[in-house]
XYZ file of N, CA and C in Angstrom:
834
model
N 20.051 2.034 -23.967
C 19.884 2.177 -25.407
C 18.679 3.065 -25.707
N 18.826 3.936 -26.672
C 17.715 4.784 -27.075
C 16.576 3.913 -27.585
N 15.377 4.131 -27.036
C 14.226 3.342 -27.442
C 13.992 2.107 -26.605
N 14.760 1.939 -25.521
C 14.645 0.717 -24.712
C 13.699 0.852 -23.531
N 13.094 2.039 -23.349
C 12.113 2.172 -22.274
C 12.415 3.246 -21.255
N 13.176 4.254 -21.652
C 13.599 5.284 -20.707
C 12.420 6.042 -20.107
N 11.399 6.349 -20.905
C 10.262 7.125 -20.414
C 9.508 6.379 -19.320
N 9.251 5.095 -19.546
C 8.572 4.277 -18.531
C 9.428 4.199 -17.275
N 10.736 4.075 -17.443
C 11.646 3.947 -16.306
C 11.613 5.189 -15.425
N 11.727 6.366 -16.027
C 11.771 7.579 -15.201
C 10.434 7.824 -14.525
N 9.330 7.490 -15.188
C 8.024 7.613 -14.540
C 7.921 6.673 -13.349
N 8.495 5.491 -13.475
C 8.468 4.529 -12.376
C 9.275 5.034 -11.186
N 10.442 5.602 -11.440
C 11.258 6.138 -10.356
C 10.592 7.349 -9.699
N 9.903 8.153 -10.485
C 9.162 9.272 -9.899
C 8.090 8.765 -8.948
N 7.396 7.713 -9.350
C 6.358 7.138 -8.486
C 6.948 6.545 -7.216
N 8.207 6.136 -7.266
C 8.877 5.588 -6.090
C 9.426 6.672 -5.173
N 9.280 7.932 -5.571
C 9.731 9.028 -4.729
C 11.145 9.503 -4.997
N 11.751 9.055 -6.084
C 13.088 9.518 -6.439
C 13.021 10.944 -6.980
N 14.073 11.707 -6.714
C 14.242 12.999 -7.368
C 14.798 12.701 -8.751
N 14.034 13.002 -9.785
C 14.398 12.569 -11.141
C 14.804 13.757 -12.004
N 15.807 13.530 -12.830
C 16.210 14.510 -13.828
C 16.440 13.766 -15.130
N 15.832 14.258 -16.193
C 15.864 13.581 -17.486
C 16.869 14.262 -18.416
N 17.458 13.443 -19.291
C 18.384 13.938 -20.314
C 19.529 14.759 -19.712
N 20.075 14.289 -18.612
C 21.196 14.991 -17.974
C 22.486 14.705 -18.735
N 23.170 15.720 -19.241
C 24.470 15.484 -19.870
C 25.429 14.879 -18.851
N 26.071 13.755 -19.151
C 26.957 13.100 -18.173
C 28.035 14.019 -17.617
N 28.514 14.963 -18.430
C 29.562 15.866 -17.960
C 29.081 16.741 -16.811
N 27.768 16.908 -16.690
C 27.222 17.771 -15.644
C 26.781 16.986 -14.409
N 26.986 15.677 -14.405
C 26.512 14.854 -13.294
C 27.123 15.285 -11.970
N 28.429 15.418 -11.924
C 29.098 15.795 -10.679
C 28.663 17.185 -10.217
N 28.545 18.112 -11.166
C 28.098 19.474 -10.833
C 26.683 19.457 -10.281
N 25.823 18.657 -10.896
C 24.434 18.555 -10.454
C 24.353 18.039 -9.024
N 25.132 17.006 -8.716
C 25.107 16.445 -7.368
C 25.642 17.445 -6.343
N 26.653 18.208 -6.738
C 27.203 19.237 -5.851
C 26.163 20.319 -5.556
N 25.443 20.747 -6.589
C 24.404 21.759 -6.396
C 23.302 21.252 -5.479
N 22.901 19.983 -5.646
C 21.876 19.410 -4.778
C 22.338 19.384 -3.331
N 23.586 18.995 -3.134
C 24.122 18.922 -1.774
C 24.179 20.304 -1.141
N 24.521 21.313 -1.937
C 24.662 22.666 -1.401
C 23.329 23.304 -1.051
N 22.235 22.774 -1.593
C 20.917 23.324 -1.246
C 20.535 23.017 0.192
N 21.165 21.990 0.775
C 20.857 21.616 2.145
C 19.623 20.757 2.284
N 18.991 20.418 1.164
C 17.801 19.573 1.223
C 18.199 18.120 1.418
N 17.384 17.411 2.157
C 17.673 16.009 2.465
C 17.145 15.103 1.347
N 17.831 15.145 0.206
C 17.464 14.315 -0.940
C 18.404 13.121 -0.967
N 17.866 11.939 -0.730
C 18.726 10.762 -0.594
C 18.652 9.813 -1.778
N 17.626 9.967 -2.604
C 17.494 9.067 -3.751
C 17.282 9.878 -5.032
N 18.188 9.720 -5.960
C 18.164 10.486 -7.204
C 18.245 9.514 -8.378
N 17.421 9.753 -9.385
C 17.501 8.981 -10.626
C 17.829 9.954 -11.753
N 18.996 9.795 -12.332
C 19.424 10.642 -13.447
C 19.399 9.804 -14.720
N 18.616 10.251 -15.685
C 18.454 9.503 -16.933
C 19.367 10.095 -17.995
N 20.145 9.231 -18.613
C 21.072 9.672 -19.660
C 20.945 8.742 -20.857
N 20.888 9.328 -22.038
C 20.950 8.514 -23.247
C 21.867 9.219 -24.236
N 21.863 8.747 -25.465
C 22.846 9.254 -26.412
C 22.606 10.691 -26.831
N 21.509 11.297 -26.378
C 21.341 12.721 -26.649
C 22.368 13.540 -25.885
N 23.080 12.867 -24.963
C 24.190 13.522 -24.286
C 25.354 13.792 -25.211
N 25.357 13.125 -26.362
C 26.366 13.369 -27.396
C 27.784 13.191 -26.907
N 28.640 14.171 -27.221
C 30.058 14.089 -26.864
C 30.282 14.081 -25.358
N 29.281 14.522 -24.593
C 29.424 14.541 -23.140
C 29.554 13.130 -22.556
N 29.114 12.094 -23.310
C 28.979 10.772 -22.725
C 30.307 10.182 -22.275
N 31.389 10.575 -22.907
C 32.703 10.047 -22.527
C 33.060 10.378 -21.083
N 32.457 11.415 -20.548
C 32.809 11.850 -19.193
C 32.039 11.096 -18.117
N 31.094 10.232 -18.490
C 30.285 9.536 -17.485
C 31.134 8.629 -16.612
N 32.022 7.867 -17.221
C 32.858 6.945 -16.448
C 33.691 7.707 -15.427
N 34.253 8.848 -15.842
C 35.027 9.663 -14.918
C 34.183 10.178 -13.769
N 32.946 10.571 -14.067
C 32.052 11.074 -13.020
C 31.708 9.966 -12.033
N 31.477 8.745 -12.519
C 31.173 7.619 -11.642
C 32.363 7.297 -10.747
N 33.553 7.305 -11.320
C 34.759 7.038 -10.525
C 34.943 8.101 -9.444
N 34.633 9.344 -9.791
C 34.773 10.433 -8.822
C 33.822 10.230 -7.643
N 32.583 9.803 -7.916
C 31.618 9.566 -6.845
C 32.072 8.435 -5.936
N 32.626 7.395 -6.517
C 33.109 6.267 -5.724
C 34.246 6.690 -4.807
N 35.108 7.589 -5.291
C 36.235 8.060 -4.479
C 35.755 8.919 -3.314
N 34.697 9.709 -3.545
C 34.185 10.553 -2.464
C 33.588 9.720 -1.333
N 32.942 8.626 -1.694
C 32.450 7.691 -0.687
C 31.112 8.013 -0.066
N 30.600 9.232 -0.260
C 29.316 9.588 0.356
C 28.138 9.393 -0.594
N 28.418 8.931 -1.797
C 27.375 8.649 -2.777
C 27.591 7.239 -3.305
N 26.506 6.494 -3.426
C 26.594 5.127 -3.949
C 25.919 5.062 -5.320
N 26.685 5.254 -6.384
C 26.082 5.216 -7.715
C 25.735 3.789 -8.138
N 24.658 3.688 -8.878
C 24.234 2.385 -9.371
C 23.651 2.564 -10.768
N 24.115 1.757 -11.706
C 23.662 1.881 -13.087
C 22.606 0.830 -13.387
N 21.470 1.293 -13.897
C 20.459 0.419 -14.484
C 20.535 0.643 -15.986
N 20.903 -0.399 -16.725
C 21.065 -0.289 -18.176
C 19.867 -0.927 -18.865
N 19.189 -0.140 -19.696
C 18.050 -0.637 -20.454
C 18.506 -1.016 -21.858
N 18.224 -2.245 -22.242
C 18.664 -2.764 -23.532
C 17.478 -3.388 -24.256
N 17.656 -3.670 -25.520
C 16.682 -4.405 -26.327
C 17.407 -4.876 -27.570
N 16.894 -5.925 -28.214
C 17.571 -6.412 -29.418
C 17.371 -5.432 -30.569
N 18.239 -5.540 -31.576
C 18.221 -4.580 -32.683
C 16.870 -4.530 -33.393
N 16.289 -5.699 -33.628
C 15.019 -5.749 -34.345
C 13.925 -4.988 -33.605
N 13.896 -5.153 -32.287
C 12.881 -4.458 -31.482
C 13.097 -2.953 -31.510
N 14.360 -2.521 -31.376
C 14.654 -1.091 -31.380
C 14.301 -0.462 -32.722
N 14.627 -1.142 -33.814
C 14.285 -0.618 -35.142
C 12.771 -0.488 -35.281
N 12.040 -1.518 -34.837
C 10.582 -1.474 -34.932
C 10.006 -0.316 -34.122
N 10.558 -0.093 -32.936
C 10.054 0.998 -32.101
C 10.316 2.348 -32.744
N 11.477 2.501 -33.374
C 11.762 3.769 -34.046
C 10.821 3.991 -35.220
N 10.509 2.934 -35.937
C 9.588 3.059 -37.067
C 8.178 3.394 -36.590
N 7.776 2.793 -35.469
C 6.426 3.053 -34.949
C 6.268 4.497 -34.501
N 7.331 5.047 -33.901
C 7.255 6.423 -33.406
C 7.659 7.449 -34.459
N 8.223 6.965 -35.581
C 8.675 7.835 -36.677
C 9.744 8.817 -36.222
N 10.508 8.418 -35.223
C 11.624 9.232 -34.747
C 12.910 8.746 -35.384
N 13.873 9.623 -35.490
C 15.185 9.231 -36.006
C 16.121 8.947 -34.844
N 17.039 8.013 -35.045
C 18.008 7.695 -34.007
C 19.006 8.836 -33.886
N 19.389 9.223 -32.670
C 20.301 10.373 -32.505
C 21.659 10.190 -33.169
N 22.057 8.955 -33.429
C 23.357 8.710 -34.066
C 23.228 8.306 -35.531
N 22.021 8.251 -36.043
C 21.807 7.798 -37.427
C 21.906 8.991 -38.361
N 23.121 9.329 -38.757
C 23.326 10.489 -39.618
C 22.746 10.289 -41.012
N 22.697 9.007 -41.451
C 22.153 8.728 -42.780
C 20.672 8.374 -42.746
N 20.069 8.479 -41.528
C 18.651 8.236 -41.412
C 18.257 6.795 -41.181
N 19.202 5.854 -41.187
C 18.892 4.449 -40.968
C 19.055 4.119 -39.486
N 17.968 3.748 -38.786
C 18.052 3.493 -37.341
C 19.068 2.419 -36.981
N 19.180 1.368 -37.784
C 20.068 0.264 -37.436
C 21.516 0.711 -37.343
N 21.934 1.603 -38.217
C 23.313 2.092 -38.161
C 23.563 2.859 -36.871
N 22.602 3.680 -36.475
C 22.743 4.405 -35.219
C 22.765 3.477 -34.024
N 21.943 2.432 -34.050
C 21.890 1.462 -32.956
C 23.228 0.756 -32.797
N 23.837 0.356 -33.913
C 25.135 -0.323 -33.867
C 26.212 0.579 -33.273
N 26.208 1.848 -33.659
C 27.189 2.786 -33.087
C 26.959 2.977 -31.596
N 25.689 3.040 -31.236
C 25.347 3.258 -29.833
C 25.819 2.095 -28.967
N 25.688 0.871 -29.445
C 26.140 -0.298 -28.673
C 27.637 -0.211 -28.388
N 28.391 0.244 -29.371
C 29.843 0.373 -29.180
C 30.151 1.429 -28.130
N 29.494 2.565 -28.236
C 29.759 3.673 -27.321
C 29.346 3.353 -25.881
N 28.316 2.525 -25.720
C 27.800 2.238 -24.385
C 28.328 0.935 -23.793
N 29.256 0.283 -24.474
C 29.737 -1.029 -24.029
C 30.300 -0.980 -22.610
N 31.123 0.029 -22.313
C 31.733 0.092 -20.981
C 30.700 0.417 -19.909
N 29.750 1.270 -20.241
C 28.698 1.593 -19.289
C 27.890 0.339 -18.965
N 27.575 -0.440 -19.989
C 26.806 -1.663 -19.777
C 27.581 -2.653 -18.909
N 28.884 -2.732 -19.104
C 29.713 -3.639 -18.302
C 29.688 -3.245 -16.836
N 29.577 -1.956 -16.561
C 29.581 -1.477 -15.180
C 28.198 -1.555 -14.525
N 27.181 -1.792 -15.307
C 25.818 -1.773 -14.779
C 25.584 -2.917 -13.813
N 24.965 -2.604 -12.680
C 24.597 -3.634 -11.718
C 23.355 -4.381 -12.181
N 22.482 -3.683 -12.911
C 21.257 -4.297 -13.422
C 21.145 -4.006 -14.910
N 20.869 -5.024 -15.681
C 20.644 -4.877 -17.114
C 19.290 -5.492 -17.443
N 18.382 -4.679 -17.965
C 17.063 -5.158 -18.344
C 16.971 -5.206 -19.866
N 16.641 -6.359 -20.403
C 16.342 -6.461 -21.826
C 14.834 -6.325 -21.989
N 14.402 -5.224 -22.574
C 12.974 -4.907 -22.649
C 12.327 -5.371 -23.954
N 13.018 -6.210 -24.706
C 12.508 -6.610 -26.025
C 11.104 -7.195 -25.946
N 10.888 -8.046 -24.962
C 9.597 -8.722 -24.838
C 8.795 -8.233 -23.649
N 9.172 -7.054 -23.117
C 8.471 -6.491 -21.964
C 7.408 -5.503 -22.396
N 6.253 -5.582 -21.771
C 5.261 -4.533 -21.894
C 5.638 -3.417 -20.920
N 5.198 -2.191 -21.165
C 5.525 -1.095 -20.228
C 5.172 -1.432 -18.781
N 4.048 -2.086 -18.572
C 3.647 -2.457 -17.209
C 4.652 -3.409 -16.581
N 5.178 -4.343 -17.368
C 6.142 -5.315 -16.840
C 7.458 -4.641 -16.484
N 7.884 -3.660 -17.289
C 9.110 -2.916 -16.961
C 8.905 -2.135 -15.673
N 7.779 -1.506 -15.543
C 7.480 -0.754 -14.317
C 7.501 -1.662 -13.096
N 6.869 -2.814 -13.184
C 6.824 -3.759 -12.065
C 8.223 -4.230 -11.686
N 9.051 -4.448 -12.682
C 10.425 -4.914 -12.422
C 11.237 -3.845 -11.689
N 11.092 -2.596 -12.121
C 11.800 -1.500 -11.465
C 11.312 -1.329 -10.028
N 10.010 -1.363 -9.838
C 9.446 -1.198 -8.495
C 9.923 -2.314 -7.569
N 9.924 -3.527 -8.078
C 10.335 -4.668 -7.261
C 11.781 -4.539 -6.816
N 12.636 -4.018 -7.688
C 14.071 -3.952 -7.364
C 14.454 -2.705 -6.590
N 13.756 -1.592 -6.839
C 14.226 -0.317 -6.297
C 13.332 0.294 -5.221
N 12.154 -0.271 -4.981
C 11.264 0.310 -3.971
C 11.755 -0.035 -2.572
N 11.771 0.959 -1.701
C 12.055 0.703 -0.288
C 10.813 0.167 0.404
N 9.669 0.701 -0.016
C 8.400 0.280 0.566
C 7.403 0.157 -0.568
N 7.216 -1.058 -1.078
C 6.362 -1.262 -2.246
C 4.937 -0.800 -2.003
N 4.497 -0.824 -0.763
C 3.120 -0.429 -0.468
C 2.868 1.035 -0.793
N 3.912 1.876 -0.657
C 3.724 3.301 -0.866
C 3.670 3.681 -2.341
N 3.937 2.743 -3.239
C 3.940 3.050 -4.657
C 2.535 3.355 -5.150
N 1.541 2.686 -4.615
C 0.163 2.881 -5.045
C -0.599 3.628 -3.964
N -1.294 4.687 -4.375
C -2.025 5.517 -3.426
C -3.479 5.651 -3.868
N -4.386 5.519 -2.912
C -5.803 5.768 -3.167
C -6.142 7.141 -2.584
N -6.527 8.066 -3.445
C -6.945 9.396 -3.004
C -8.471 9.432 -2.996
N -9.040 9.684 -1.836
C -10.491 9.717 -1.691
C -10.933 11.159 -1.435
N -11.855 11.614 -2.242
C -12.259 13.012 -2.214
C -13.769 13.130 -1.994
N -14.160 14.129 -1.221
C -15.573 14.523 -1.164
C -15.703 15.856 -1.886
N -16.858 16.088 -2.495
C -17.067 17.354 -3.198
C -18.560 17.633 -3.298
N -18.897 18.866 -3.650
C -20.282 19.250 -3.860
C -20.544 19.506 -5.327
N -21.582 18.909 -5.870
C -21.893 19.096 -7.284
C -22.186 20.562 -7.609
N -22.697 21.293 -6.641
C -23.013 22.698 -6.889
C -21.757 23.524 -7.124
N -20.595 22.975 -6.765
C -19.326 23.669 -6.962
C -18.547 23.094 -8.151
N -19.148 22.171 -8.883
C -18.495 21.628 -10.066
C -17.890 20.253 -9.831
N -17.819 19.494 -10.921
C -17.246 18.144 -10.860
C -15.723 18.205 -10.750
N -15.098 17.298 -9.997
C -13.633 17.244 -9.953
C -13.085 16.694 -11.267
N -12.132 17.380 -11.868
C -11.626 16.965 -13.177
C -10.564 15.879 -13.072
N -10.065 15.625 -11.863
C -8.974 14.664 -11.717
C -9.424 13.344 -11.105
N -10.734 13.110 -11.030
C -11.236 11.871 -10.418
C -11.278 10.745 -11.450
N -10.902 9.532 -10.995
C -11.033 8.341 -11.835
C -12.420 7.731 -11.700
N -12.947 7.727 -10.481
C -14.266 7.166 -10.204
C -15.082 8.199 -9.435
N -16.287 8.496 -9.899
C -17.153 9.464 -9.231
C -18.453 8.780 -8.840
N -18.829 8.927 -7.565
C -20.063 8.333 -7.065
C -20.980 9.451 -6.548
N -22.140 9.526 -7.151
C -23.134 10.530 -6.787
C -23.998 9.964 -5.650
N -23.857 10.541 -4.457
C -24.606 10.029 -3.297
C -25.755 10.946 -2.912
N -26.234 11.741 -3.865
C -27.343 12.647 -3.583
C -28.670 11.911 -3.395
N -28.716 10.623 -3.686
C -29.950 9.864 -3.471
C -30.175 9.542 -1.993
N -29.138 9.697 -1.163
C -29.282 9.462 0.269
C -30.001 10.645 0.929
N -30.711 10.389 1.990
C -31.396 11.455 2.722
C -30.383 12.504 3.170
N -30.750 13.742 3.015
C -29.821 14.846 3.237
C -29.929 15.397 4.665
N -28.844 15.326 5.453
C -28.853 15.884 6.818
C -29.071 17.396 6.832
N -28.914 18.024 5.688
C -29.125 19.474 5.615
C -30.539 19.855 6.073
N -31.477 18.957 5.858
C -32.862 19.255 6.209
C -33.210 18.880 7.652
N -32.206 18.472 8.415
C -32.364 18.268 9.858
C -31.744 19.487 10.537
N -32.543 20.278 11.208
C -32.109 21.589 11.689
C -30.810 21.525 12.492
N -30.727 20.562 13.420
C -29.543 20.516 14.289
C -28.286 20.018 13.566
N -28.449 19.478 12.357
C -27.299 18.977 11.595
C -26.901 19.897 10.440
N -27.758 20.836 10.120
C -27.580 21.648 8.909
C -26.227 22.326 8.841
N -25.770 22.898 9.912
C -24.542 23.687 9.890
C -23.321 22.891 10.362
N -23.468 21.575 10.416
C -22.337 20.707 10.750
C -21.849 20.008 9.485
N -20.857 19.142 9.643
C -20.330 18.407 8.494
C -20.206 16.926 8.841
N -19.887 16.137 7.823
C -19.729 14.702 8.009
C -18.530 14.323 8.860
N -17.733 15.295 9.255
C -16.625 15.009 10.166
C -17.101 14.895 11.609
N -18.310 15.339 11.854
C -18.858 15.291 13.215
C -19.723 14.052 13.397
N -19.636 13.472 14.579
C -20.234 12.158 14.828
C -21.742 12.112 14.588
N -22.455 13.162 14.990
C -23.910 13.094 14.837
C -24.336 13.099 13.365
N -23.569 13.796 12.511
C -23.871 13.794 11.077
C -23.524 12.446 10.458
N -22.316 11.966 10.734
C -21.906 10.682 10.142
C -22.791 9.543 10.634
N -23.175 9.589 11.897
C -24.062 8.545 12.426
C -25.407 8.564 11.717
N -25.910 9.769 11.459
C -27.182 9.907 10.751
C -27.096 9.281 9.358
N -26.028 9.603 8.619
C -25.883 9.099 7.245
C -25.639 7.595 7.239
N -24.770 7.130 8.116
C -24.422 5.705 8.131
C -25.562 4.827 8.637
N -26.490 5.395 9.354
C -27.606 4.603 9.883
C -28.680 4.329 8.831
N -28.614 5.030 7.718
C -29.605 4.839 6.665
C -29.439 3.474 6.007
N -30.533 2.785 5.752
C -30.474 1.479 5.084
C -29.827 1.596 3.708
N -30.162 2.663 2.988
C -29.585 2.846 1.654
C -28.074 3.027 1.724
N -27.610 3.704 2.769
C -26.159 3.879 2.937
C -25.476 2.541 3.164
N -26.049 1.704 3.993
C -25.449 0.403 4.271
C -25.436 -0.477 3.025
N -26.483 -0.415 2.226
C -26.495 -1.169 0.979
C -25.414 -0.656 0.027
N -25.288 0.674 -0.059
C -24.262 1.279 -0.915
C -22.868 0.868 -0.463
N -22.621 0.908 0.834
C -21.314 0.532 1.368
C -20.971 -0.910 1.001
N -21.930 -1.789 1.138
C -21.695 -3.197 0.815
C -21.323 -3.369 -0.659
N -22.055 -2.686 -1.533
C -21.804 -2.839 -2.968
C -20.480 -2.184 -3.374
N -20.177 -1.026 -2.816
C -18.922 -0.356 -3.157
C -17.719 -1.102 -2.588
N -17.871 -1.705 -1.424
C -16.780 -2.502 -0.858
C -16.438 -3.652 -1.796
N -17.442 -4.339 -2.297
C -17.198 -5.419 -3.258
C -16.529 -4.882 -4.523
N -17.000 -3.725 -4.987
C -16.439 -3.133 -6.202
C -14.976 -2.758 -6.015
N -14.655 -2.084 -4.915
C -13.278 -1.656 -4.677
C -12.336 -2.844 -4.492
N -12.791 -3.864 -3.779
C -11.944 -5.042 -3.574
C -11.683 -5.773 -4.888
N -12.597 -5.622 -5.827
C -12.394 -6.215 -7.149
C -11.505 -5.349 -8.033
N -11.758 -4.033 -8.048
C -11.105 -3.152 -9.009
C -9.703 -2.717 -8.626
N -9.469 -2.413 -7.355
C -8.188 -1.838 -6.957
C -7.011 -2.753 -7.276
N -7.073 -4.072 -6.988
C -5.954 -4.930 -7.389
C -5.719 -4.933 -8.897
N -6.773 -4.779 -9.686
C -6.614 -4.752 -11.139
C -5.967 -3.452 -11.600
N -6.324 -2.328 -10.954
C -5.650 -1.071 -11.262
C -4.152 -1.180 -10.963
N -3.812 -1.765 -9.834
C -2.401 -1.938 -9.466
C -1.693 -2.841 -10.456
N -2.372 -3.903 -10.859
C -1.791 -4.856 -11.802
C -1.464 -4.192 -13.140
N -2.259 -3.212 -13.520
C -2.031 -2.500 -14.779
C -0.977 -1.409 -14.648
N -0.414 -1.254 -13.457
C 0.675 -0.295 -13.276
C 0.243 1.107 -12.902
N -1.016 1.287 -12.522
C -1.487 2.613 -12.110
C -0.869 2.975 -10.766
N -0.370 4.206 -10.638
C 0.304 4.610 -9.397
C -0.658 5.209 -8.381
N -1.789 5.722 -8.841
C -2.763 6.253 -7.899
C -4.162 6.135 -8.477
N -5.129 6.101 -7.586
C -6.532 6.031 -7.955
C -7.267 7.122 -7.190
N -8.033 7.949 -7.888
C -8.780 9.024 -7.252
C -10.261 8.654 -7.270
N -10.819 8.469 -6.070
C -12.225 8.113 -5.904
C -12.951 9.315 -5.296
N -13.982 9.803 -5.973
C -14.679 11.000 -5.507
C -16.127 10.680 -5.162
N -16.561 11.167 -4.007
C -17.952 11.064 -3.581
C -18.556 12.467 -3.627
N -19.675 12.591 -4.323
C -20.286 13.903 -4.456
C -21.700 13.949 -3.916
N -22.018 15.023 -3.183
C -23.395 15.307 -2.785
C -23.693 16.736 -3.220
N -24.738 17.337 -2.733
C -25.124 18.653 -3.238
C -24.089 19.723 -2.915
N -23.750 19.843 -1.620
C -22.838 20.907 -1.220
C -21.458 20.458 -0.803
N -21.267 19.142 -0.662
C -19.954 18.647 -0.238
C -19.709 18.800 1.245
N -20.788 18.772 2.059
C -20.679 18.999 3.489
C -21.001 17.768 4.330
N -22.018 17.008 3.948
C -22.546 15.964 4.820
C -22.337 14.554 4.274
N -23.130 14.183 3.278
C -23.140 12.803 2.796
C -21.814 12.403 2.154
N -21.303 13.233 1.282
C -20.050 12.897 0.600
C -18.886 12.820 1.582
N -18.872 13.718 2.567
C -17.797 13.719 3.572
C -17.863 12.437 4.401
N -19.062 12.045 4.786
C -19.226 10.825 5.580
C -18.736 9.604 4.823
N -19.118 9.482 3.555
C -18.696 8.323 2.764
C -17.202 8.343 2.486
N -16.639 9.512 2.245
C -15.192 9.608 2.016
C -14.421 9.190 3.264
N -14.896 9.644 4.428
C -14.229 9.273 5.676
C -14.358 7.775 5.934
N -15.532 7.230 5.656
C -15.741 5.801 5.894
C -14.798 4.959 5.045
N -14.774 5.208 3.743
C -13.948 4.380 2.872
C -12.466 4.715 3.007
N -12.160 5.950 3.422
C -10.765 6.273 3.705
C -10.229 5.427 4.841
N -11.031 5.281 5.898
C -10.617 4.452 7.040
C -10.572 2.980 6.658
N -11.538 2.547 5.865
C -11.586 1.136 5.471
C -10.402 0.760 4.579
N -10.129 1.568 3.564
C -9.073 1.228 2.610
C -7.676 1.495 3.158
N -7.591 2.334 4.188
C -6.271 2.655 4.735
C -5.580 1.432 5.329
N -6.339 0.439 5.707
C -5.711 -0.781 6.205
C -5.228 -1.684 5.098
N -5.555 -1.302 3.855
C -5.187 -2.125 2.707
C -4.174 -1.416 1.810
N -4.418 -0.122 1.557
C -3.564 0.681 0.688
C -3.161 1.978 1.378
N -2.165 2.643 0.811
C -1.830 3.997 1.248
C -2.974 4.909 0.817
N -3.583 5.611 1.773
C -4.808 6.349 1.479
C -4.694 7.808 1.928
N -5.185 8.707 1.075
C -5.226 10.138 1.386
C -6.669 10.610 1.214
N -7.178 11.350 2.204
C -8.550 11.844 2.148
C -8.532 13.364 1.984
N -9.335 13.863 1.039
C -9.457 15.299 0.801
C -10.929 15.675 0.759
N -11.295 16.736 1.478
C -12.661 17.247 1.436
C -12.625 18.594 0.720
N -12.877 18.563 -0.571
C -12.659 19.740 -1.406
C -13.515 20.941 -1.013
N -14.775 20.690 -0.680
C -15.701 21.808 -0.491
C -16.226 21.933 0.938
N -15.577 21.293 1.881
C -16.113 21.260 3.235
C -16.132 22.632 3.897
N -15.262 23.528 3.447
C -15.211 24.859 4.058
C -16.055 25.887 3.308
N -16.791 25.431 2.306
C -17.701 26.321 1.591
C -19.062 26.246 2.281
N -19.258 27.075 3.253
C -20.488 27.016 4.041
C -21.686 27.403 3.204
N -22.790 26.781 3.474
C -24.034 27.081 2.791
C -25.048 27.648 3.802
N -26.009 28.361 3.314
C -27.032 28.934 4.188
C -28.102 27.905 4.514
């Protein structure tokens, strides 16, 4: 149903790794699948979102589903999003959008027509979600629980090192300035190395201030990360910054990348490690 949560649904499937296409006219479903197959790419999970903006094309959806079943190499599955009339009307009023079938401008009339047109599709649906009393986070959690192959991969922690002299990262959720730690740059034998090398990381990790920081950040991450996941966040970007992005930030990013990797899916990026300094 239009207004039942399609946007949240497609975002959830994207986070699950599905190849997603929005507002696909049902008449083009079979053609779309044929084109994907002909590309030779190994795409095994596809989420195609269709609503009444498909207009007259919608009558062809049942035929397209039957055709896929006859071919046997595709397993179609319908997830139908529904909500009660009162909720749908309220959502349309809140967004100030008109219903695609409401020719006279009254959302309720369009909703009633839409229920009739989608009756057979709803009957064929393997899953029907009534989102009337669902928050977006709850709809996302429900989709992930039912459709994820590996729920752990849905949430990713991206850990980045960077140098403040090269600018702040614009995509970080949490930024930690570690320039207060003693700088290996001023140790001659460490100056031209990076935190990826044992002697540099050992130097940084041996500092009392570093150990205190690690203890406090470990407590913080163990507290915050489950709450981010609970709110439906698909990824968290944690950035450690030092002056040049070579020593201290790299060491801390590597440390917490290894620590959190046993808990969450973790990706480590060293943004400025190849920007050598004199």
